[in-house]
Amino acid sequence: MNTGRRRGGLAGALLGATALAFAGLGAPASAQQDDIPDVDEVVHSRNMQPIAHLDKEGPFAGRSAYNTDIAFTRGHAVLGNYDGFTVYDVRKPSKPRVVSQVLCPGGQNDVSVSGDLLFLSTDYARTNDSCTSEPSEASNPDSWEGIKVFDISDLSRPEYVASVRTDCGSHTHTMVPAPERKSVLLYVSSYSPAPELPNCQPPHDKVSIVEVPIDSPQDAKLVATPVLFPDGGNPGDGYSRKTTGCHDLTAYPEKNLMAGACMGDGILVDISDRMNPRVIDRVQDNTNFAFWHSATFNNEGTKVVFTDELGGGGMPTCNAEIGPERGANGIYDLTGSGDDAKLAFRSYFKIPRHQGDTENCVAHNGSLIPVRGRDIMVQAWYQGGVSVWDFTDSDRPKEIAYFERGPLSDTQNITGGSWSAYYYNGHIYSSDIQKGFDVLDIRDRRTAPAKSVIFDEFNAQTQPSYGRR
């Protein structure tokens, strides 16, 4: 989510990113309300069934405690929350249970895992790096934002072991294993510098790389700050955001590639030299992309799906007035190879189900469903729900399954819905901002082969290979 934290939280986002995103569009008129489910009504396609749900609980039960991203390890799902994280046992998908909760405020608290380590992104200024810190001002040079490291060898008792401050905080991060260094590398994405922010100075055209030694995570440190846009990024045009850093990076370590969604730019990056990522192609779409948010490779590494988070995640953009090409996914084929690799635009995909005027809805986080021979993705769309779609034909993507709830309210725009939806070991898991944790079962001949693909560990932004076609 593009929270606009340096302008004062969600309200700042709606006055900042959203005002730009809707420039020239006007306010959305009434959507096709006849097709909108009732408040909290659950609807889904015949081939998608909800099999379990757990409400938010404990310190995360309140409306302001947004659920965020998910990582998976040893049959458990770790679900981030603006106020910390929850560990769920999902070895019996129809009967998930809470194993532990850690109260550690510092939104967004996006998570990733590697072995016995868990990493947490803090992108809101805090008085210090502890889990008992208080909100601070980003203009205060003593405020803290960055990466936190936890030992999760005992999933029932995570232990906080280290922190690393990074410039402009850590909105998201991408874990890349570095076995030759006996460590893991975290590529930290952050953005929106300003002259009045001492720890977030312009131009900030870089990423921060944090190294965490596997055997001594307490020695985690910042090791590099490579510049991705030496000549500057997209200057912005009133609709597309100016590039001042990256929102999200997705690595495909086996192929030494990374795809970056960087506000006004989509990039393809060579990471064969892990400390010196090198941009080999860059694309812009100033007509339809307002905010390049995230990226997903297909399994062959021959395509990239970029998402556009029009409206910063807080606005109703899934309607006839906004249309099918804004707030959507852009599908790009990779042509050529090596330094000659290029991102070639093919088509857009947006869910075909219109949402109501009070439902924040836009393309958000998803992952591949591991089916050899096809390109199929599951994806969160906030209050647009969870969509499964096939982009095997890059020019003709289509939705094949869905799950959603009706609006949280038919009179107020309350931020909610699915933040992340990922496929893990036979089932789909969704992090709902307000409602909690959903487990979905898709039963479709096109996705059936994925049931046999098992991963011990899964981070959506660190793509594994599940075999060749």
CSV table of C-alpha atoms in Angstrom, one decimal:
chain,number,residue,atom,x,y,z
A,1,MET,CA,0.0,0.0,0.0
A,2,ASN,CA,1.2,3.5,-0.8
A,3,THR,CA,0.5,5.1,2.6
A,4,GLY,CA,2.0,8.5,2.1
A,5,ARG,CA,3.4,8.2,5.6
A,6,ARG,CA,5.6,11.3,5.3
A,7,ARG,CA,2.5,13.4,4.7
A,8,GLY,CA,0.6,12.1,7.8
A,9,GLY,CA,-0.6,8.5,7.2
A,10,LEU,CA,-3.5,7.4,5.1
A,11,ALA,CA,-5.1,10.9,5.0
A,12,GLY,CA,-1.9,12.2,3.5
A,13,ALA,CA,-2.0,9.4,1.0
A,14,LEU,CA,-5.4,10.3,-0.1
A,15,LEU,CA,-4.5,13.9,-0.5
A,16,GLY,CA,-1.2,13.0,-2.2
A,17,ALA,CA,-0.9,10.0,-4.4
A,18,THR,CA,-4.7,9.7,-5.0
A,19,ALA,CA,-5.1,13.4,-6.0
A,20,LEU,CA,-2.4,12.8,-8.6
A,21,ALA,CA,-3.8,9.5,-9.6
A,22,PHE,CA,-7.2,10.9,-10.3
A,23,ALA,CA,-6.0,14.1,-12.0
A,24,GLY,CA,-8.2,14.5,-15.1
A,25,LEU,CA,-10.5,11.6,-14.2
A,26,GLY,CA,-13.0,13.3,-12.0
A,27,ALA,CA,-14.6,11.6,-9.0
A,28,PRO,CA,-15.9,8.1,-9.7
A,29,ALA,CA,-19.6,8.1,-10.4
A,30,SER,CA,-21.9,5.4,-9.2
A,31,ALA,CA,-20.7,1.9,-10.2
A,32,GLN,CA,-22.9,-0.9,-11.3
A,33,GLN,CA,-24.4,-1.3,-7.9
A,34,ASP,CA,-26.8,-4.1,-9.0
A,35,ASP,CA,-23.9,-6.5,-9.1
A,36,ILE,CA,-22.4,-5.5,-5.7
A,37,PRO,CA,-22.7,-8.1,-2.9
A,38,ASP,CA,-24.3,-6.9,0.3
A,39,VAL,CA,-22.2,-5.7,3.2
A,40,ASP,CA,-20.0,-8.6,4.3
A,41,GLU,CA,-21.7,-11.0,2.0
A,42,VAL,CA,-19.3,-13.7,0.7
A,43,VAL,CA,-19.5,-14.6,-3.0
A,44,HIS,CA,-17.1,-16.8,-5.1
A,45,SER,CA,-16.9,-18.7,-8.3
A,46,ARG,CA,-17.9,-22.4,-8.3
A,47,ASN,CA,-14.3,-23.6,-8.5
A,48,MET,CA,-13.2,-21.5,-5.5
A,49,GLN,CA,-14.3,-22.4,-2.0
A,50,PRO,CA,-13.5,-20.7,1.4
A,51,ILE,CA,-12.5,-23.5,3.8
A,52,ALA,CA,-11.3,-21.6,6.9
A,53,HIS,CA,-11.4,-18.1,8.4
A,54,LEU,CA,-9.9,-16.6,11.5
A,55,ASP,CA,-10.8,-13.1,12.6
A,56,LYS,CA,-8.0,-10.6,13.7
A,57,GLU,CA,-7.5,-11.0,17.4
A,58,GLY,CA,-5.5,-9.9,20.4
A,59,PRO,CA,-3.5,-6.7,19.9
A,60,PHE,CA,-4.4,-6.7,16.2
A,61,ALA,CA,-8.2,-6.7,16.5
A,62,GLY,CA,-8.7,-3.0,16.0
A,63,ARG,CA,-9.5,-1.2,12.7
A,64,SER,CA,-6.2,0.7,12.6
A,65,ALA,CA,-4.2,-2.6,12.9
A,66,TYR,CA,-4.0,-3.4,9.2
A,67,ASN,CA,-3.0,-6.9,8.2
A,68,THR,CA,-0.3,-6.8,5.5
A,69,ASP,CA,2.0,-9.3,3.8
A,70,ILE,CA,2.5,-13.0,4.3
A,71,ALA,CA,5.5,-15.3,4.3
A,72,PHE,CA,5.5,-19.1,4.8
A,73,THR,CA,7.8,-21.5,6.6
A,74,ARG,CA,7.6,-25.1,7.8
A,75,GLY,CA,3.9,-25.3,7.3
A,76,HIS,CA,3.2,-22.0,9.0
A,77,ALA,CA,2.1,-18.6,7.7
A,78,VAL,CA,3.6,-15.5,9.1
A,79,LEU,CA,1.2,-12.6,8.6
A,80,GLY,CA,2.4,-9.0,9.0
A,81,ASN,CA,0.4,-6.3,10.7
A,82,TYR,CA,1.0,-2.6,11.1
A,83,ASP,CA,1.4,-3.4,14.8
A,84,GLY,CA,3.5,-6.6,14.6
A,85,PHE,CA,2.9,-10.1,13.2
A,86,THR,CA,1.0,-13.3,13.8
A,87,VAL,CA,2.2,-16.9,13.2
A,88,TYR,CA,-0.4,-19.4,12.1
A,89,ASP,CA,-0.1,-23.1,11.9
A,90,VAL,CA,-1.5,-24.1,8.5
A,91,ARG,CA,-0.4,-27.7,8.3
A,92,LYS,CA,-4.1,-28.5,8.4
A,93,PRO,CA,-5.4,-25.8,6.0
A,94,SER,CA,-9.0,-26.2,7.0
A,95,LYS,CA,-8.1,-25.8,10.7
A,96,PRO,CA,-5.5,-23.0,10.9
A,97,ARG,CA,-4.6,-21.9,14.5
A,98,VAL,CA,-2.6,-19.0,16.0
A,99,VAL,CA,0.8,-20.1,17.3
A,100,SER,CA,2.1,-16.8,18.5
A,101,GLN,CA,1.6,-13.0,18.1
A,102,VAL,CA,4.3,-10.4,18.5
A,103,LEU,CA,3.3,-6.8,19.3
A,104,CYS,CA,5.9,-4.6,17.5
A,105,PRO,CA,4.3,-1.5,15.9
A,106,GLY,CA,6.0,0.1,12.9
A,107,GLY,CA,3.9,-0.2,9.7
A,108,GLN,CA,3.9,-1.7,7.2
A,109,ASN,CA,5.7,-4.6,8.9
A,110,ASP,CA,6.0,-6.6,5.6
A,111,VAL,CA,7.6,-9.9,6.4
A,112,SER,CA,10.0,-12.4,4.8
A,113,VAL,CA,11.6,-15.6,6.2
A,114,SER,CA,14.8,-17.6,5.7
A,115,GLY,CA,15.5,-20.6,7.8
A,116,ASP,CA,15.3,-19.6,11.4
A,117,LEU,CA,15.1,-15.9,10.7
A,118,LEU,CA,12.3,-13.5,10.1
A,119,PHE,CA,12.6,-10.0,8.7
A,120,LEU,CA,10.3,-7.1,9.3
A,121,SER,CA,10.1,-3.8,7.5
A,122,THR,CA,9.5,-0.6,9.5
A,123,ASP,CA,8.4,2.4,7.4
A,124,TYR,CA,6.9,4.7,10.0
A,125,ALA,CA,9.2,6.9,12.1
A,126,ARG,CA,9.6,5.6,15.6
A,127,THR,CA,11.3,6.9,18.7
A,128,ASN,CA,13.7,3.9,18.7
A,129,ASP,CA,14.2,0.4,17.2
A,130,SER,CA,12.5,-1.4,20.1
A,131,CYS,CA,9.1,-3.1,20.0
A,132,THR,CA,7.9,-0.7,22.7
A,133,SER,CA,8.8,2.5,20.7
A,134,GLU,CA,6.4,5.3,20.2
A,135,PRO,CA,5.5,7.2,16.9
A,136,SER,CA,7.9,9.9,16.1
A,137,GLU,CA,8.3,12.5,13.4
A,138,ALA,CA,10.4,11.7,10.3
A,139,SER,CA,11.8,15.2,10.6
A,140,ASN,CA,13.5,14.2,13.9
A,141,PRO,CA,17.1,13.1,13.1
A,142,ASP,CA,16.9,10.6,16.0
A,143,SER,CA,13.8,8.8,14.8
A,144,TRP,CA,14.3,5.2,13.6
A,145,GLU,CA,13.0,3.2,10.6
A,146,GLY,CA,14.5,0.2,8.9
A,147,ILE,CA,14.8,-3.6,9.2
A,148,LYS,CA,14.1,-5.7,12.3
A,149,VAL,CA,15.4,-9.3,12.6
A,150,PHE,CA,13.8,-12.1,14.6
A,151,ASP,CA,14.9,-15.6,15.5
A,152,ILE,CA,11.9,-17.9,14.7
A,153,SER,CA,13.6,-21.3,15.5
A,154,ASP,CA,10.8,-21.6,18.0
A,155,LEU,CA,7.7,-20.3,16.1
A,156,SER,CA,5.8,-20.1,19.3
A,157,ARG,CA,8.3,-17.7,20.8
A,158,PRO,CA,9.9,-15.4,18.2
A,159,GLU,CA,12.9,-13.5,19.6
A,160,TYR,CA,14.0,-10.1,18.5
A,161,VAL,CA,17.7,-10.1,17.8
A,162,ALA,CA,18.8,-7.2,15.6
A,163,SER,CA,17.9,-4.0,13.7
A,164,VAL,CA,19.4,-2.0,10.9
A,165,ARG,CA,18.4,1.6,10.1
A,166,THR,CA,18.0,2.4,6.4
A,167,ASP,CA,17.5,5.7,4.7
A,168,CYS,CA,13.8,6.5,4.2
A,169,GLY,CA,13.0,3.4,6.2
A,170,SER,CA,11.9,0.1,4.7
A,171,HIS,CA,8.6,0.2,2.9
A,172,THR,CA,9.2,-3.3,1.6
A,173,HIS,CA,12.2,-5.6,1.4
A,174,THR,CA,13.2,-8.6,-0.8
A,175,MET,CA,15.2,-11.5,0.7
A,176,VAL,CA,17.9,-13.1,-1.5
A,177,PRO,CA,19.9,-16.0,-0.2
A,178,ALA,CA,23.7,-15.6,-0.3
A,179,PRO,CA,24.9,-19.1,0.7
A,180,GLU,CA,28.4,-18.3,-0.5
A,181,ARG,CA,28.6,-15.6,2.1
A,182,LYS,CA,26.8,-17.7,4.7
A,183,SER,CA,24.2,-15.0,4.9
A,184,VAL,CA,21.0,-13.5,3.4
A,185,LEU,CA,20.7,-10.2,1.7
A,186,LEU,CA,17.7,-7.9,2.1
A,187,TYR,CA,17.1,-5.4,-0.8
A,188,VAL,CA,15.2,-2.6,0.9
A,189,SER,CA,12.8,-0.5,-1.1
A,190,SER,CA,11.9,3.0,0.2
A,191,TYR,CA,10.8,6.3,-1.3
A,192,SER,CA,9.5,9.8,-1.0
A,193,PRO,CA,12.6,11.8,0.2
A,194,ALA,CA,12.3,15.4,1.2
A,195,PRO,CA,14.9,18.1,2.2
A,196,GLU,CA,13.3,18.5,5.6
A,197,LEU,CA,13.8,14.7,6.4
A,198,PRO,CA,17.4,14.3,7.7
A,199,ASN,CA,17.3,10.5,7.2
A,200,CYS,CA,15.6,10.6,3.9
A,201,GLN,CA,17.3,13.1,1.6
A,202,PRO,CA,16.7,13.6,-2.1
A,203,PRO,CA,17.3,12.3,-4.7
A,204,HIS,CA,17.2,8.8,-3.1
A,205,ASP,CA,17.5,6.9,-6.4
A,206,LYS,CA,18.8,3.8,-4.7
A,207,VAL,CA,18.1,0.7,-2.7
A,208,SER,CA,19.7,-0.3,0.5
A,209,ILE,CA,21.2,-3.8,0.9
A,210,VAL,CA,21.3,-5.3,4.4
A,211,GLU,CA,23.3,-8.4,5.0
A,212,VAL,CA,22.3,-10.8,7.8
A,213,PRO,CA,24.8,-13.5,8.7
A,214,ILE,CA,22.9,-16.8,9.2
A,215,ASP,CA,24.9,-17.9,12.2
A,216,SER,CA,25.2,-14.5,13.9
A,217,PRO,CA,22.1,-12.5,12.9
A,218,GLN,CA,22.9,-10.0,15.6
A,219,ASP,CA,25.7,-8.7,13.3
A,220,ALA,CA,23.3,-7.6,10.6
A,221,LYS,CA,24.4,-4.4,8.9
A,222,LEU,CA,24.0,-2.2,5.9
A,223,VAL,CA,26.5,-3.2,3.3
A,224,ALA,CA,25.6,-1.3,0.1
A,225,THR,CA,23.4,1.4,-1.3
A,226,PRO,CA,23.5,0.9,-5.1
A,227,VAL,CA,21.9,3.7,-7.3
A,228,LEU,CA,19.4,2.3,-9.8
A,229,PHE,CA,18.6,5.7,-11.5
A,230,PRO,CA,21.9,7.6,-11.8
A,231,ASP,CA,20.2,9.9,-14.3
A,232,GLY,CA,17.0,10.2,-12.3
A,233,GLY,CA,13.8,8.3,-12.7
A,234,ASN,CA,10.4,9.2,-14.2
A,235,PRO,CA,9.9,13.0,-13.5
A,236,GLY,CA,6.2,12.4,-13.2
A,237,ASP,CA,3.5,14.2,-15.2
A,238,GLY,CA,0.7,14.8,-12.8
A,239,TYR,CA,-0.8,11.3,-13.4
A,240,SER,CA,2.2,9.0,-13.1
A,241,ARG,CA,4.2,9.5,-9.9
A,242,LYS,CA,7.7,10.8,-9.9
A,243,THR,CA,10.3,8.1,-9.2
A,244,THR,CA,12.1,8.7,-5.9
A,245,GLY,CA,13.0,5.1,-5.1
A,246,CYS,CA,11.3,1.8,-5.5
A,247,HIS,CA,8.1,0.4,-3.9
A,248,ASP,CA,8.8,-3.3,-4.4
A,249,LEU,CA,11.5,-5.6,-5.9
A,250,THR,CA,10.9,-9.2,-6.9
A,251,ALA,CA,14.0,-11.4,-7.3
A,252,TYR,CA,14.3,-14.6,-9.3
A,253,PRO,CA,17.7,-15.7,-7.9
A,254,GLU,CA,18.1,-18.8,-10.1
A,255,LYS,CA,18.0,-16.5,-13.1
A,256,ASN,CA,20.0,-13.7,-11.6
A,257,LEU,CA,17.1,-11.3,-12.3
A,258,MET,CA,15.1,-8.8,-10.4
A,259,ALA,CA,12.0,-6.9,-11.5
A,260,GLY,CA,11.5,-3.5,-9.8
A,261,ALA,CA,8.3,-1.5,-9.5
A,262,CYS,CA,9.6,2.0,-8.8
A,263,MET,CA,6.7,4.5,-8.6
A,264,GLY,CA,7.0,5.9,-12.2
A,265,ASP,CA,9.2,3.2,-13.7
A,266,GLY,CA,9.2,-0.6,-14.2
A,267,ILE,CA,12.7,-2.0,-14.4
A,268,LEU,CA,14.5,-5.3,-15.2
A,269,VAL,CA,17.7,-5.7,-13.2
A,270,ASP,CA,20.7,-8.0,-13.5
A,271,ILE,CA,21.7,-9.2,-10.0
A,272,SER,CA,24.5,-11.6,-11.0
A,273,ASP,CA,26.7,-9.3,-8.9
A,274,ARG,CA,24.5,-9.3,-5.8
A,275,MET,CA,26.1,-6.1,-4.4
A,276,ASN,CA,25.8,-4.2,-7.6
A,277,PRO,CA,22.4,-4.6,-9.2
A,278,ARG,CA,22.4,-3.3,-12.7
A,279,VAL,CA,19.3,-2.0,-14.6
A,280,ILE,CA,19.2,-3.6,-18.1
A,281,ASP,CA,15.8,-2.3,-19.2
A,282,ARG,CA,13.3,0.3,-18.0
A,283,VAL,CA,9.7,1.0,-19.1
A,284,GLN,CA,7.1,3.7,-18.4
A,285,ASP,CA,3.4,4.0,-19.0
A,286,ASN,CA,2.4,7.6,-18.4
A,287,THR,CA,-1.0,7.0,-19.9
A,288,ASN,CA,-2.4,4.2,-17.6
A,289,PHE,CA,0.1,3.5,-14.8
A,290,ALA,CA,-0.1,5.9,-11.8
A,291,PHE,CA,2.1,4.0,-9.4
A,292,TRP,CA,4.2,1.0,-10.3
A,293,HIS,CA,3.7,-1.1,-7.2
A,294,SER,CA,4.9,-4.7,-7.5
A,295,ALA,CA,6.2,-7.3,-10.0
A,296,THR,CA,5.9,-11.1,-10.6
A,297,PHE,CA,7.9,-13.2,-13.1
A,298,ASN,CA,6.4,-16.2,-14.8
A,299,ASN,CA,8.2,-19.5,-14.0
A,300,GLU,CA,10.2,-19.4,-17.2
A,301,GLY,CA,11.4,-15.9,-16.5
A,302,THR,CA,10.1,-14.8,-19.9
A,303,LYS,CA,7.3,-12.5,-18.6
A,304,VAL,CA,6.8,-9.9,-15.9
A,305,VAL,CA,3.5,-8.8,-14.5
A,306,PHE,CA,3.6,-5.3,-13.0
A,307,THR,CA,0.8,-3.9,-10.9
A,308,ASP,CA,-0.5,-0.3,-10.8
A,309,GLU,CA,-1.7,0.8,-7.4
A,310,LEU,CA,-3.8,3.7,-8.6
A,311,GLY,CA,-5.1,5.7,-5.7
A,312,GLY,CA,-2.6,4.4,-3.2
A,313,GLY,CA,-4.8,1.4,-2.2
A,314,GLY,CA,-7.5,3.6,-0.6
A,315,MET,CA,-9.8,4.4,-3.4
A,316,PRO,CA,-12.6,2.7,-5.4
A,317,THR,CA,-11.0,2.2,-8.8
A,318,CYS,CA,-12.6,-1.1,-10.0
A,319,ASN,CA,-15.6,0.4,-11.7
A,320,ALA,CA,-16.8,1.4,-15.2
A,321,GLU,CA,-15.7,5.0,-14.8
A,322,ILE,CA,-12.0,4.2,-14.2
A,323,GLY,CA,-12.1,1.5,-16.8
A,324,PRO,CA,-10.2,-1.7,-17.4
A,325,GLU,CA,-6.7,-0.3,-18.0
A,326,ARG,CA,-6.0,1.9,-15.0
A,327,GLY,CA,-5.4,0.3,-11.6
A,328,ALA,CA,-4.7,-2.9,-13.5
A,329,ASN,CA,-1.8,-5.3,-14.2
A,330,GLY,CA,0.5,-4.7,-17.1
A,331,ILE,CA,1.8,-7.9,-18.8
A,332,TYR,CA,5.3,-7.6,-20.4
A,333,ASP,CA,7.1,-10.3,-22.4
A,334,LEU,CA,10.9,-10.5,-22.1
A,335,THR,CA,12.5,-10.4,-25.5
A,336,GLY,CA,16.2,-10.9,-26.1
A,337,SER,CA,18.7,-12.0,-23.4
A,338,GLY,CA,21.5,-10.8,-21.3
A,339,ASP,CA,22.1,-7.1,-21.7
A,340,ASP,CA,19.9,-7.1,-24.7
A,341,ALA,CA,16.8,-8.2,-22.7
A,342,LYS,CA,13.8,-5.9,-23.2
A,343,LEU,CA,10.4,-5.6,-21.6
A,344,ALA,CA,7.8,-5.6,-24.3
A,345,PHE,CA,4.2,-4.6,-23.3
A,346,ARG,CA,1.5,-7.0,-24.3
A,347,SER,CA,-1.8,-6.3,-22.5
A,348,TYR,CA,-3.6,-5.2,-19.3
A,349,PHE,CA,-5.6,-7.3,-16.9
A,350,LYS,CA,-8.1,-6.1,-14.4
A,351,ILE,CA,-10.8,-8.0,-12.6
A,352,PRO,CA,-14.0,-8.0,-14.6
A,353,ARG,CA,-16.2,-7.6,-11.5
A,354,HIS,CA,-17.1,-4.0,-10.7
A,355,GLN,CA,-17.0,-2.9,-7.1
A,356,GLY,CA,-19.0,-0.4,-5.1
A,357,ASP,CA,-18.3,3.3,-4.4
A,358,THR,CA,-17.2,2.5,-0.8
A,359,GLU,CA,-14.8,-0.3,-1.8
A,360,ASN,CA,-11.1,0.4,-2.1
A,361,CYS,CA,-10.1,-1.8,-5.0
A,362,VAL,CA,-6.9,-1.9,-7.1
A,363,ALA,CA,-4.3,-4.4,-8.2
A,364,HIS,CA,-2.1,-5.6,-5.3
A,365,ASN,CA,0.0,-8.5,-4.1
A,366,GLY,CA,-0.1,-12.0,-5.6
A,367,SER,CA,2.0,-15.0,-6.7
A,368,LEU,CA,2.1,-17.7,-9.3
A,369,ILE,CA,0.1,-20.9,-8.9
A,370,PRO,CA,2.8,-23.5,-9.8
A,371,VAL,CA,1.4,-25.2,-12.9
A,372,ARG,CA,3.9,-26.3,-15.5
A,373,GLY,CA,3.1,-25.3,-19.0
A,374,ARG,CA,0.8,-22.4,-18.0
A,375,ASP,CA,1.1,-19.0,-16.5
A,376,ILE,CA,-1.5,-18.7,-13.7
A,377,MET,CA,-1.5,-16.2,-10.9
A,378,VAL,CA,-3.5,-15.6,-7.7
A,379,GLN,CA,-3.8,-12.0,-6.7
A,380,ALA,CA,-5.3,-9.7,-4.0
A,381,TRP,CA,-7.4,-6.7,-5.1
A,382,TYR,CA,-8.3,-5.3,-1.6
A,383,GLN,CA,-12.1,-5.2,-1.5
A,384,GLY,CA,-12.2,-6.6,-5.0
A,385,GLY,CA,-11.2,-9.8,-3.2
A,386,VAL,CA,-9.0,-12.6,-4.5
A,387,SER,CA,-8.7,-13.3,-8.2
A,388,VAL,CA,-7.1,-16.3,-10.1
A,389,TRP,CA,-6.2,-15.4,-13.6
A,390,ASP,CA,-4.4,-17.0,-16.6
A,391,PHE,CA,-1.9,-15.1,-18.7
A,392,THR,CA,-0.4,-18.0,-20.6
A,393,ASP,CA,-1.5,-16.0,-23.7
A,394,SER,CA,0.1,-12.6,-22.9
A,395,ASP,CA,-2.3,-10.8,-25.2
A,396,ARG,CA,-5.5,-12.4,-23.8
A,397,PRO,CA,-5.4,-12.8,-20.0
A,398,LYS,CA,-8.6,-14.0,-18.3
A,399,GLU,CA,-10.0,-14.5,-14.8
A,400,ILE,CA,-10.7,-18.2,-14.0
A,401,ALA,CA,-11.8,-18.0,-10.3
A,402,TYR,CA,-12.5,-15.5,-7.6
A,403,PHE,CA,-13.5,-14.9,-4.0
A,404,GLU,CA,-14.7,-11.7,-2.4
A,405,ARG,CA,-16.8,-10.1,0.3
A,406,GLY,CA,-19.3,-7.3,0.0
A,407,PRO,CA,-18.2,-3.9,1.2
A,408,LEU,CA,-17.3,-3.2,4.8
A,409,SER,CA,-19.9,-0.4,4.7
A,410,ASP,CA,-22.3,0.9,2.1
A,411,THR,CA,-22.0,4.4,3.4
A,412,GLN,CA,-18.3,4.8,4.2
A,413,ASN,CA,-15.0,4.0,2.4
A,414,ILE,CA,-13.3,1.9,5.1
A,415,THR,CA,-9.9,0.6,3.9
A,416,GLY,CA,-10.0,-3.2,3.9
A,417,GLY,CA,-10.0,-6.3,1.8
A,418,SER,CA,-7.3,-8.7,0.7
A,419,TRP,CA,-3.8,-7.2,1.0
A,420,SER,CA,-1.9,-10.3,-0.2
A,421,ALA,CA,-3.1,-13.6,-1.7
A,422,TYR,CA,-0.6,-16.4,-2.2
A,423,TYR,CA,-0.6,-20.0,-3.2
A,424,TYR,CA,1.3,-22.3,-0.8
A,425,ASN,CA,1.3,-26.1,-0.8
A,426,GLY,CA,-2.1,-26.7,-2.3
A,427,HIS,CA,-4.1,-23.8,-1.0
A,428,ILE,CA,-4.6,-20.0,-1.3
A,429,TYR,CA,-4.0,-17.9,1.8
A,430,SER,CA,-5.3,-14.3,2.0
A,431,SER,CA,-4.4,-11.6,4.4
A,432,ASP,CA,-7.5,-9.4,4.8
A,433,ILE,CA,-6.8,-6.0,6.2
A,434,GLN,CA,-9.8,-5.9,8.5
A,435,LYS,CA,-11.4,-9.3,8.5
A,436,GLY,CA,-8.3,-11.5,9.3
A,437,PHE,CA,-7.0,-14.6,7.7
A,438,ASP,CA,-8.7,-16.7,4.9
A,439,VAL,CA,-7.9,-20.1,3.5
A,440,LEU,CA,-9.3,-20.9,0.0
A,441,ASP,CA,-9.4,-24.1,-2.0
A,442,ILE,CA,-9.4,-23.9,-5.8
A,443,ARG,CA,-10.6,-27.0,-7.6
A,444,ASP,CA,-10.0,-26.5,-11.3
A,445,ARG,CA,-8.4,-28.8,-13.9
A,446,ARG,CA,-6.2,-25.9,-15.0
A,447,THR,CA,-4.7,-25.5,-11.5
A,448,ALA,CA,-4.9,-29.2,-10.3
A,449,PRO,CA,-1.2,-30.0,-11.0
A,450,ALA,CA,-0.1,-27.4,-8.5
A,451,LYS,CA,-1.5,-29.5,-5.6
A,452,SER,CA,1.6,-31.7,-5.9
A,453,VAL,CA,4.2,-28.8,-5.7
A,454,ILE,CA,5.4,-28.5,-2.1
A,455,PHE,CA,7.8,-25.8,-0.7
A,456,ASP,CA,9.0,-25.8,2.9
A,457,GLU,CA,9.6,-22.0,2.7
A,458,PHE,CA,8.0,-19.4,0.4
A,459,ASN,CA,8.4,-15.7,0.0
A,460,ALA,CA,6.4,-14.3,-2.9
A,461,GLN,CA,9.1,-11.6,-3.6
A,462,THR,CA,11.9,-14.3,-3.8
A,463,GLN,CA,10.6,-16.5,-6.6
A,464,PRO,CA,11.6,-20.1,-6.7
A,465,SER,CA,11.6,-22.3,-9.8
A,466,TYR,CA,9.1,-25.2,-9.8
A,467,GLY,CA,10.6,-27.0,-12.9
A,468,ARG,CA,10.6,-26.5,-16.6
A,469,ARG,CA,7.8,-26.9,-19.1
